[in-house]
């Protein structure tokens, strides 16, 4: 690349964080690592910080401050701990912040990066789903570019005529359909967390893997797309495409449809984000259309996968609904992973919580946090009644 980039990675020990570091470590002349953060994995964070030569490593859990300091003693790498320290790291002067924390827990750090005026590579879709309007308003005020890392939104970003958006008729998100694409609801009833995290095409963190199995991931992505590309809800669509070769499409008014294709490897959209507006080499498999032979498409099934309708309704209603949807889903997914509720209960609980109440639209981040907290409490209450 023409100039070295100063990069911070929030959630450096996760699936997206590690894929980002893989690319960075292969191209040491192109990046200076400012800050790396993680939630609890001291060992993984220390290893990543040493390998990449980070200036500072930050662990979210304050009780692990000492362990992190010990692990990096004598390296010259500074350490810090706690949620505020993660926000401070996100606000440090850099050219790009890779936001790869999972869940609404990432909201404060994404906002800190935006407030600092730094370009954000956004993997953390839940932060945008919950706090989308406020986040975009802050980005507009500070002139901050948000580069989508999520493969579908990255594909749309690449095909989207940003100078002439009036020419665009719709965007079409592709969905692999997840591991249970062909399963009946009866078959899905008893699936275990171990089975549900096994995605046919992508290797990802546990939470997004479960979201991919319920198709809530596509629901969250629908809301993410609505915010990022500012199209009316009816012009944001979903098509199931089991091979995950086409990562999404943009339809123009004249009937032209542009798509971005590639191997299903997150390092491709991550590399786009890291090098933007340039391009960089990756070790990723090249697409061989001859070998693939054919691509399949089908409409998503709303009966077997109610998550999409729940998300679409939340997107259309706007206000507090997307944050409620997200918070209830995070709680339900965690409970499913812990063996507390069944697979089909996840979307049932989200639906129950959404039906329960309708708070006012958030006007501040504090409002978002309050909505998030109340929805989590409502989900917990609902789950108690399921498991009682
Ligand atoms: P992951 O679970 O593998 O990693 C999450 C990272 O966030 C870890 O580094 C963890 O330490 C950190 N973290 C978790 N909770 C935290 C908290 N409360 N405070 C601070 N840090 C915390 O997740 P992932 O699969 O890498 O996904 C990260 C984000 O990227 C998610 O929003 C996901 O939806 C999105 N995404 C992931 C993929 C993928 O292929 N994995 C693809 C598209 C989008
Ligand atoms: Mg995606």
CSV table of N, CA, C and O and ligand atoms in Angstrom, one decimal, residues 125 150-152 217 221, ligand 2:
chain,number,residue,atom,x,y,z
A,125,UNK,N,-22.1,-5.8,13.9
A,125,UNK,CA,-23.4,-5.3,13.4
A,125,UNK,C,-24.4,-5.0,14.5
A,125,UNK,O,-25.2,-4.1,14.3
A,150,UNK,N,-18.9,-6.9,7.3
A,150,UNK,CA,-19.9,-8.0,7.1
A,150,UNK,C,-19.8,-8.3,5.6
A,150,UNK,O,-20.0,-7.3,4.8
A,151,UNK,N,-19.7,-9.5,5.2
A,151,UNK,CA,-19.4,-9.8,3.8
A,151,UNK,C,-20.5,-9.3,2.9
A,151,UNK,O,-20.2,-8.8,1.8
A,152,UNK,N,-21.8,-9.4,3.3
A,152,UNK,CA,-22.9,-8.9,2.5
A,152,UNK,C,-22.8,-7.4,2.3
A,152,UNK,O,-23.0,-6.9,1.1
A,217,UNK,N,-29.3,-13.8,12.0
A,217,UNK,CA,-28.2,-13.1,11.5
A,217,UNK,C,-28.6,-12.3,10.2
A,217,UNK,O,-28.2,-11.1,10.1
A,221,UNK,N,-28.8,-8.3,9.7
A,221,UNK,CA,-28.1,-7.7,8.5
A,221,UNK,C,-29.1,-6.8,7.7
A,221,UNK,O,-28.6,-5.9,7.1
B,2,LIG,MG1,-22.8,-11.5,7.1
